[in-house]
Every structure is written in C-alpha cells, then in structure tokens.
C-alpha cells in the first residue's frame, strides 16, 4: 500500500475534532502547516536576532530573501506596491517552505491539495479586487477596457479581459497544485518501479538502475519545481497586485 | 499499471485525496490559523526587523561615504595649503638669499670704500709730511750752502764777504 503513488496525499487525522457536523481535525496537513510556520519563523527570528551591521551567514540569507522578494514586488508593482510586501513575503516563504518540506520522504505536501492553493489564490484575488476598488473606485474597471483598441472590437476585448480576470484564481491555484501533485506522483511512480523491478530477480535489479537514475534526476527537478512554483505564485501575485494599484493607468 | 493498482488498492469509498471534500473545512481552518499567525509575525516582527537592519546598514554606508568624502576634501585642502606654503617659502628663501647677497655686497663695498678713504688720507698725510720735510730740508740746504760758501770763500780768499753778497751768488749759481 505504501508503494502506491496516491497514498502519499492521504489526509490522516492526528487529533480528531468536530464542530457540529464539520470535521476540523488536526491532520497531517495541519501538522505540516504548523511545522512550516514554526520552522520558518524560528529561523528568521534567530537569523535576525543579532541585528548585526555585519551579517552572519543566516542573517545574510534572511536579508537576501527579503531583497529578492522586495525586488520582485518592486519590479512588478512599483514602489507603492511595497505596501503589500508583508503579504507577498509571507506567501512566498509559506509556499516555498511547504514545497521544500514536501521533498522529504514520508513528509506530507500541503500544496498538493487543491483546496489550499485555491484558498491562497482567492486570498490574492479578493485582495486585488478589494484594494483595487478602494484605491481606484470605479476606475478599477478600466482594467477591463484596454486603451487604443478600435471601437468595433472593444466589446469582444472587454469580454476576453473579464474572462481572463476571473479565470486568474483558477490558473493561479491549479498551476501550483498540479505541479506539486504531478511531480510527487511521477517521483513515486519511478521510485516504485525500482522496487517492483528489483523484486523480479537479477535481471530486474540491473534494469532497476534506469528508474533509479530517473528518480535521482526527478528529485533534482522537483527541488527546482518546488522553488520555481513558489516563485511563480509570488510573481503572479505581484502582477495581480500591480493591477489593483495601477488600474487607472492603462 | 502502477497507477491503476493504486486506485484498486485505495480504501473503498475514498475519492482521489486532493479532491476529497471531507477535510476541506479542516484544511481551510488550519490554513487560516497558520498563515494568519505567520503573516502577523512576519509583518509585525520579522519584516520591520529586516527592514531596520538594511536601513541602518544603508545609512551607515552612506554616512561613511559622506565622512570619507569630507575627509578627502579636507586632505585636498591641506595638500593645497601645503603646496601654497611651500611655494611661498621657496619665494621667501629666494628673496632672503638675494637680500643677504645684496647686503653682503653692500657691506663689502662700504668696507672697501672706507679702507680706500683711509688709505687715501694716509697717503695724502704722508705726502704732506714729505713735502714739509723736503721744504724744511730745502730751506736748510740754502743756509748750509751759505755757511759753506762763506767758509770756502774765507779759506780760499781769506776775505770776508757780506751775507747779502753770498746769498746773491748762491741763488745765481743755484739756477
């Protein structure tokens, strides 16, 4: 059973809890979210505790992460986008660390469940709408009316813009979810091949070298994907926030 | 093959876990709790702290650069002042040297003049004395000649001559 590639996504109740008919158990997913928050916070608290003029290695890492996210946000949304820096920074670290935790064998990958990525994508989506309306008022809807488009195609363009705007949370969440899910399944499938082939005998053991090499390669690739998807999610967040900030500027 | 096995091996009634709504509420709740706490901690503690560190380093660097700039300007000014004083000193030294030379020349000239004047005085004094001596001698020569003439005449002719005759004869002979 442990050999099948889907069981790694099973949610296990660690502390069963219920309110009315709603199951709100503390599960392995909750555990890894808590672990992510605790480990990341503890690292950053420790790394920045000295507030050194000359940074230690850990402090330098924390500063580099800060600058990395700050530059991403500034490039995508301008310097007034920095008001969203805490959100963007938290999102990036939260997703990155969750994805990296998922790379440990026997660990649970929180972002491989669509409900989590949808919740995060909707958080961004509603932040964009709420702040966009607060800042630009009705000017926010200029977002759907690109300038310089001839009048007769304008209705079509507006329709496309609206559809693309509302499909954002879908692509935003599915991209992260599907990458994590597919990557982990692929990894598990190839790792499973090693075991299955190895159990047939000598020929199988020799043949198992191929899926073994594949698994090594995929593991490296998955580390890249784990980072890249956190980065992509954050970058898209920055670009969507840019719309909220500068909707009237188009 | 393995995937179909996996599906077959799944417990009955279980949907594909990532789409199983049983734990949606639990996941959202725990996401809100954990991400909320994380966001709070990041925005209240860690981001201000990191921003403070970077800010103070940035300030420190720009302050140090300003200080370096100020010190460089000071050093340049000191260098310029030094150059200026050196040039001044060279000029002064030159003028002092030429003044000293002039003074020495002047003194030498004065001294020579004085010595020359003294010498000239001494010379003229000496000349005057010589002239006086000569005059005296000349005067005495006349008297001696008169006496001698008188004596010679007395001896030769045994007569006696008057003073005026002798004087007349001598001055006649002397010229």
Coordinates of C-alpha atoms in Angstrom, one line a residue:
Chain A
X1 CA 0.0 0.0 0.0
X2 CA 2.8 2.4 0.8
X3 CA 4.0 1.6 -2.7
X4 CA 1.1 3.2 -4.5
X5 CA 1.7 6.8 -5.6
X6 CA -1.5 8.2 -4.3
X7 CA -1.5 7.3 -0.7
X8 CA 1.1 10.0 0.0
X9 CA -1.7 12.5 -0.5
X10 CA -4.0 10.9 2.1
X11 CA -5.0 13.0 4.9
X12 CA -4.8 11.4 8.3
X13 CA -6.5 12.7 11.4
X14 CA -4.0 13.2 14.1
X15 CA -6.3 14.9 16.6
X16 CA -9.9 14.4 15.6
X17 CA -12.0 17.5 16.1
X18 CA -15.5 18.4 15.1
X19 CA -17.8 21.4 15.3
X20 CA -21.3 20.3 14.6
X21 CA -21.1 18.2 11.5
X22 CA -17.9 19.9 10.3
X23 CA -14.7 18.0 10.5
X24 CA -11.9 20.4 11.6
X25 CA -9.5 17.7 12.8
X26 CA -5.8 18.5 13.3
X27 CA -4.4 16.4 10.4
X28 CA -1.0 15.7 8.9
X29 CA -1.7 18.6 6.6
X30 CA -2.3 20.9 9.6
X31 CA 0.9 19.5 11.2
X32 CA 3.0 20.4 8.2
X33 CA 1.5 23.9 8.0
X34 CA 2.3 24.4 11.7
X35 CA 5.8 23.0 11.2
X36 CA 6.3 25.3 8.2
X37 CA 5.3 28.4 10.2
X38 CA 7.2 27.4 13.3
X39 CA 10.4 26.4 11.5
X40 CA 10.4 29.4 9.2
X41 CA 9.5 31.9 11.9
X42 CA 12.1 30.4 14.3
X43 CA 14.8 30.6 11.6
X44 CA 14.0 34.2 10.8
X45 CA 13.8 35.2 14.4
X46 CA 17.1 33.6 15.1
X47 CA 18.8 34.9 12.0
X48 CA 17.8 38.5 12.6
X49 CA 18.1 38.4 16.4
X50 CA 21.6 39.9 16.4
X51 CA 20.7 42.8 14.0
X52 CA 24.3 42.8 13.1
X53 CA 25.8 45.5 10.9
X54 CA 27.9 42.8 9.5
X55 CA 25.6 39.9 8.9
X56 CA 26.1 36.3 9.9
X57 CA 25.5 33.6 7.3
X58 CA 21.9 33.1 8.5
X59 CA 21.2 36.8 8.7
X60 CA 22.7 37.3 5.2
X61 CA 20.4 34.6 3.9
X62 CA 17.4 36.3 5.6
X63 CA 18.4 39.6 4.1
X64 CA 18.9 38.1 0.6
X65 CA 15.4 36.5 0.8
X66 CA 14.0 39.9 1.8
X67 CA 15.8 41.7 -1.1
X68 CA 14.8 39.0 -3.5
X69 CA 11.1 39.3 -2.7
X70 CA 11.3 43.1 -2.4
X71 CA 12.9 43.4 -5.9
X72 CA 10.3 41.1 -7.4
X73 CA 7.4 43.2 -5.9
X74 CA 9.1 46.5 -6.8
X75 CA 9.7 45.4 -10.4
X76 CA 6.2 44.1 -10.9
X77 CA 4.1 46.6 -9.0
X78 CA 6.3 49.7 -8.5
X79 CA 7.5 51.2 -5.2
X80 CA 3.9 51.8 -4.0
X81 CA 3.4 48.0 -4.3
X82 CA 5.6 47.7 -1.2
X83 CA 2.5 48.2 1.0
X84 CA 1.8 44.6 0.1
X85 CA 5.2 43.4 1.0
X86 CA 4.2 41.5 4.2
X87 CA 1.6 39.6 2.2
X88 CA 3.9 38.8 -0.7
X89 CA 6.8 37.9 1.6
X90 CA 4.7 35.6 3.8
X91 CA 3.1 33.9 0.8
X92 CA 6.5 33.3 -0.8
X93 CA 8.1 31.8 2.3
X94 CA 5.0 29.9 3.3
X95 CA 4.7 28.2 -0.1
X96 CA 8.4 27.7 -0.6
X97 CA 8.9 26.0 2.8
X98 CA 5.8 23.9 2.4
X99 CA 7.0 22.7 -1.0
X100 CA 10.5 22.0 0.4
X101 CA 9.1 20.1 3.3
X102 CA 7.2 18.0 0.7
X103 CA 10.5 16.9 -0.7
X104 CA 11.4 14.9 2.4
X105 CA 10.4 11.2 2.1
X106 CA 7.3 10.4 4.2
X107 CA 6.5 14.1 4.6
X108 CA 3.2 15.5 3.5
X109 CA 3.0 18.1 0.8
X110 CA 0.3 20.6 1.8
X111 CA 0.2 22.4 -1.5
X112 CA -0.7 19.1 -3.3
X113 CA -4.2 19.7 -2.2
X114 CA -6.2 22.0 -4.4
X115 CA -8.2 23.5 -1.5
X116 CA -5.1 25.1 -0.1
X117 CA -3.9 26.6 -3.3
X118 CA -7.4 27.8 -4.2
X119 CA -7.6 29.4 -0.8
X120 CA -4.3 31.2 -1.3
X121 CA -5.2 32.2 -4.8
X122 CA -8.6 33.6 -3.7
X123 CA -6.9 35.5 -0.9
X124 CA -4.8 37.2 -3.6
X125 CA -7.8 37.6 -5.9
X126 CA -10.0 39.3 -3.3
X127 CA -7.1 41.4 -2.0
X128 CA -6.7 42.7 -5.6
X129 CA -10.5 43.4 -6.0
X130 CA -10.9 45.0 -2.6
X131 CA -7.8 47.2 -2.7
X132 CA -8.4 47.9 -6.4
X133 CA -11.9 49.2 -5.7
X134 CA -10.8 51.1 -2.6
X135 CA -7.9 52.8 -4.3
X136 CA -9.4 53.4 -7.8
X137 CA -13.1 53.4 -7.1
X138 CA -14.9 52.7 -10.3
X139 CA -11.7 53.5 -12.2
X140 CA -10.8 49.9 -11.3
X141 CA -13.0 48.7 -14.1
X142 CA -10.8 50.4 -16.6
X143 CA -8.7 47.3 -16.1
X144 CA -11.2 45.6 -18.5
X145 CA -11.1 48.3 -21.1
X146 CA -7.6 48.5 -22.7
X147 CA -6.9 51.8 -24.3
X148 CA -6.1 52.0 -28.0
X149 CA -8.5 49.3 -29.1
X150 CA -10.7 50.2 -32.1
X151 CA -14.4 50.6 -31.1
X152 CA -15.9 47.7 -33.0
X153 CA -13.8 45.0 -31.4
X154 CA -13.9 46.7 -27.9
X155 CA -16.9 44.6 -26.6
X156 CA -15.1 41.4 -27.6
X157 CA -11.8 42.6 -25.9
X158 CA -13.7 43.6 -22.8
X159 CA -15.3 40.2 -22.6
X160 CA -12.0 38.5 -23.0
X161 CA -10.4 40.7 -20.4
X162 CA -13.2 39.9 -17.9
X163 CA -13.0 36.2 -18.5
X164 CA -9.2 36.3 -18.2
X165 CA -9.5 38.3 -14.9
X166 CA -11.9 35.9 -13.4
X167 CA -10.0 32.8 -14.5
X168 CA -6.9 34.1 -12.8
X169 CA -7.6 32.4 -9.4
X170 CA -8.1 29.1 -11.3
X171 CA -4.8 29.2 -13.2
X172 CA -3.1 30.7 -10.2
X173 CA -4.1 27.9 -7.9
X174 CA -4.1 25.0 -10.4
X175 CA -0.6 25.8 -11.6
X176 CA 0.9 25.3 -8.1
X177 CA -1.4 22.4 -7.1
X178 CA -0.9 20.4 -10.3
X179 CA 2.9 20.9 -10.4
X180 CA 3.3 19.6 -6.9
X181 CA 0.8 16.8 -7.3
X182 CA 2.2 15.6 -10.7
X183 CA 5.8 15.9 -9.6
X184 CA 5.2 13.8 -6.5
X185 CA 3.2 11.2 -8.3
X186 CA 5.9 10.9 -11.0
X187 CA 8.6 10.6 -8.4
X188 CA 6.7 8.0 -6.6
X189 CA 5.9 6.0 -9.7
X190 CA 9.6 5.9 -10.8
X191 CA 10.6 5.0 -7.3
X192 CA 8.0 2.3 -7.3
X193 CA 9.5 0.8 -10.5
X194 CA 12.8 0.3 -8.7
X195 CA 11.1 -1.8 -6.1
X196 CA 8.9 -3.7 -8.5
X197 CA 11.8 -4.5 -10.9
X198 CA 14.2 -5.3 -8.1
X199 CA 11.8 -7.9 -6.8
X200 CA 11.8 -10.0 -10.1
X201 CA 15.4 -11.1 -9.8
X202 CA 18.9 -10.4 -11.1
X203 CA 17.8 -9.1 -14.5
X204 CA 15.3 -6.8 -12.8
X205 CA 17.9 -5.5 -10.4
X206 CA 20.1 -4.5 -13.3
X207 CA 17.1 -3.0 -15.1
X208 CA 16.1 -1.1 -12.0
X209 CA 19.2 1.1 -12.5
X210 CA 17.3 3.0 -15.1
X211 CA 14.3 4.1 -12.9
X212 CA 16.8 4.7 -10.1
X213 CA 18.7 7.2 -12.3
X214 CA 15.4 8.7 -13.4
X215 CA 14.4 9.1 -9.7
X216 CA 17.6 10.9 -8.9
X217 CA 17.1 13.3 -11.9
X218 CA 13.5 13.8 -11.0
X219 CA 14.3 14.6 -7.4
X220 CA 16.6 17.4 -8.5
X221 CA 13.9 18.6 -10.9
X222 CA 11.3 18.5 -8.1
X223 CA 13.5 20.7 -6.0
X224 CA 13.7 23.1 -8.8
X225 CA 9.9 22.9 -9.3
X226 CA 9.3 23.4 -5.6
X227 CA 11.2 26.6 -5.7
X228 CA 10.0 27.7 -9.1
X229 CA 6.3 27.2 -8.3
X230 CA 6.7 29.3 -5.1
X231 CA 8.4 31.9 -7.2
X232 CA 5.8 31.8 -9.9
X233 CA 2.9 32.0 -7.5
X234 CA 4.5 35.0 -5.8
X235 CA 5.4 36.7 -9.1
X236 CA 1.8 36.3 -10.4
X237 CA 0.6 37.7 -7.0
X238 CA 2.8 40.8 -7.6
X239 CA 1.5 41.3 -11.1
X240 CA -2.1 41.0 -10.0
X241 CA -1.4 43.5 -7.2
X242 CA 0.0 45.8 -9.8
X243 CA -3.4 45.8 -11.5
X244 CA -5.0 46.8 -8.2
X245 CA -2.5 49.6 -7.7
X246 CA -2.4 50.9 -11.2
X247 CA -5.8 50.0 -12.7
X248 CA -6.4 53.6 -13.9
X249 CA -3.1 54.0 -15.6
X250 CA -3.8 51.8 -18.7
Chain B
X1 CA -0.1 -0.1 -14.4
X2 CA 1.0 1.1 -11.0
X3 CA -1.5 3.9 -11.0
X4 CA -4.3 1.5 -11.7
X5 CA -3.0 -0.7 -9.0
X6 CA -3.0 2.3 -6.7
X7 CA -6.6 3.1 -7.5
X8 CA -7.5 -0.5 -6.9
X9 CA -5.7 -0.5 -3.6
X10 CA -7.5 2.5 -2.3
X11 CA -9.9 2.1 0.5
X12 CA -13.4 1.7 -0.6
X13 CA -15.4 4.9 -0.9
X14 CA -12.3 7.1 -0.9
X15 CA -12.1 9.7 -3.6
X16 CA -8.8 10.9 -5.0
X17 CA -7.4 12.5 -1.8
X18 CA -6.6 16.0 -3.1
X19 CA -10.3 16.4 -4.3
X20 CA -11.8 14.7 -1.3
X21 CA -14.1 17.4 0.4
X22 CA -14.1 15.6 3.8
X23 CA -11.1 17.6 5.0
X24 CA -11.7 20.9 3.1
X25 CA -13.0 22.7 6.2
X26 CA -10.2 21.4 8.3
X27 CA -7.6 22.4 5.8
X28 CA -9.0 25.9 5.3
X29 CA -9.3 26.4 9.0
X30 CA -5.7 25.3 9.7
X31 CA -4.5 27.3 6.7
X32 CA -6.2 30.4 8.1
X33 CA -4.7 29.8 11.6
X34 CA -1.2 29.1 10.5
X35 CA -1.0 31.5 7.6
X36 CA -2.6 34.2 9.7
X37 CA -0.1 33.7 12.5
X38 CA 2.7 33.6 10.0
X39 CA 1.5 36.8 8.3
X40 CA 1.1 38.5 11.7
X41 CA 4.6 37.5 12.8
X42 CA 6.2 38.5 9.5
X43 CA 4.5 41.9 9.3
X44 CA 4.9 42.8 12.9
X45 CA 8.3 41.4 13.9
X46 CA 10.5 40.0 11.1
X47 CA 9.9 42.4 8.3
X48 CA 10.4 45.5 10.4
X49 CA 13.5 44.0 11.9
X50 CA 15.0 43.1 8.5
X51 CA 14.0 46.5 7.1
X52 CA 15.6 48.1 10.1
X53 CA 18.8 46.2 9.6
X54 CA 19.0 47.0 5.9
X55 CA 18.1 50.6 6.6
X56 CA 20.7 51.1 9.3
X57 CA 23.3 49.5 7.1
X58 CA 22.4 51.7 4.2
X59 CA 22.5 54.7 6.4
X60 CA 25.8 53.7 7.9
X61 CA 27.3 53.2 4.4
X62 CA 26.1 56.5 3.1
X63 CA 27.3 58.2 6.3
X64 CA 30.7 56.6 6.0
X65 CA 30.9 57.6 2.4
X66 CA 30.0 61.2 3.3
X67 CA 32.6 61.1 6.0
X68 CA 35.2 59.8 3.5
X69 CA 34.2 62.5 1.1
X70 CA 34.6 65.1 3.8
X71 CA 38.0 63.8 4.9
X72 CA 39.1 63.7 1.3
X73 CA 38.1 67.3 0.8
X74 CA 40.0 68.2 4.0
X75 CA 43.1 66.3 2.8
X76 CA 42.9 68.0 -0.5
X77 CA 42.7 71.4 1.2
X78 CA 45.6 70.5 3.4
X79 CA 47.6 69.4 0.4
X80 CA 46.8 72.6 -1.4
X81 CA 47.7 74.7 1.7
X82 CA 51.0 72.8 1.9
X83 CA 51.8 73.4 -1.7
X84 CA 51.0 77.0 -1.3
X85 CA 53.2 77.4 1.7
X86 CA 56.0 75.5 0.1
X87 CA 55.8 77.9 -2.9
X88 CA 55.7 80.8 -0.5
X89 CA 58.7 79.5 1.4
X90 CA 60.6 79.0 -1.8
X91 CA 59.9 82.5 -2.8
X92 CA 60.8 83.9 0.6
X93 CA 64.0 81.9 0.7
X94 CA 64.9 83.3 -2.7
X95 CA 64.3 86.8 -1.7
X96 CA 66.1 86.3 1.6
X97 CA 69.1 84.9 -0.2
X98 CA 69.2 87.8 -2.7
X99 CA 68.8 90.3 0.1
X100 CA 71.6 88.7 2.0
X101 CA 73.8 88.7 -1.1
X102 CA 73.0 92.4 -1.7
X103 CA 73.6 93.3 1.9
X104 CA 76.9 91.4 1.8
X105 CA 77.9 93.1 -1.4
X106 CA 76.9 96.5 0.0
X107 CA 78.9 95.8 3.2
X108 CA 81.9 94.7 1.2
X109 CA 81.6 97.8 -0.9
X110 CA 81.3 100.0 2.1
X111 CA 84.2 98.5 3.8
X112 CA 86.3 98.8 0.7
X113 CA 85.4 102.5 0.3
X114 CA 86.2 103.1 3.9
X115 CA 89.6 101.4 3.6
X116 CA 90.2 103.3 0.4
X117 CA 89.3 106.6 2.0
X118 CA 91.6 105.9 4.9
X119 CA 94.4 104.9 2.6
X120 CA 93.9 108.0 0.6
X121 CA 94.0 110.1 3.8
X122 CA 97.1 108.4 5.0
X123 CA 98.7 108.9 1.6
X124 CA 97.9 112.5 1.5
X125 CA 99.2 112.9 5.0
X126 CA 102.3 111.2 4.1
X127 CA 102.7 113.3 1.0
X128 CA 102.2 116.4 3.1
X129 CA 104.8 115.3 5.6
X130 CA 107.2 114.5 2.8
X131 CA 106.6 117.9 1.2
X132 CA 107.1 119.6 4.6
X133 CA 110.3 117.7 5.2
X134 CA 111.5 118.5 1.7
X135 CA 110.7 122.1 2.2
X136 CA 112.5 122.2 5.5
X137 CA 115.4 120.3 4.0
X138 CA 115.4 122.7 1.1
X139 CA 115.4 125.7 3.5
X140 CA 118.3 124.2 5.4
X141 CA 120.1 123.5 2.2
X142 CA 120.2 127.2 1.5
X143 CA 121.6 128.0 4.9
X144 CA 124.1 125.2 4.7
X145 CA 125.1 126.4 1.2
X146 CA 125.6 130.0 2.6
X147 CA 127.6 128.8 5.5
X148 CA 129.6 126.5 3.3
X149 CA 130.2 129.3 0.7
X150 CA 131.3 131.7 3.4
X151 CA 133.7 129.1 4.9
X152 CA 135.0 128.2 1.4
X153 CA 135.5 131.9 0.4
X154 CA 137.2 132.6 3.7
X155 CA 139.5 129.7 3.2
X156 CA 140.2 130.5 -0.5
X157 CA 140.5 134.2 -0.5
X158 CA 140.8 134.9 3.1
X159 CA 138.5 137.8 2.8
X160 CA 135.3 138.4 4.3
X161 CA 132.0 138.5 2.4
X162 CA 128.8 140.1 3.4
X163 CA 125.8 138.0 3.9
X164 CA 123.9 139.6 1.0
X165 CA 126.7 139.0 -1.5
X166 CA 126.8 135.4 -0.7
X167 CA 123.1 134.9 -0.9
X168 CA 123.1 136.7 -4.3
X169 CA 125.9 134.5 -5.5
X170 CA 124.2 131.3 -4.4
X171 CA 120.9 132.0 -5.9
X172 CA 122.6 132.9 -9.1
X173 CA 124.5 129.6 -9.0
X174 CA 121.5 127.6 -7.9
X175 CA 119.6 128.5 -11.1

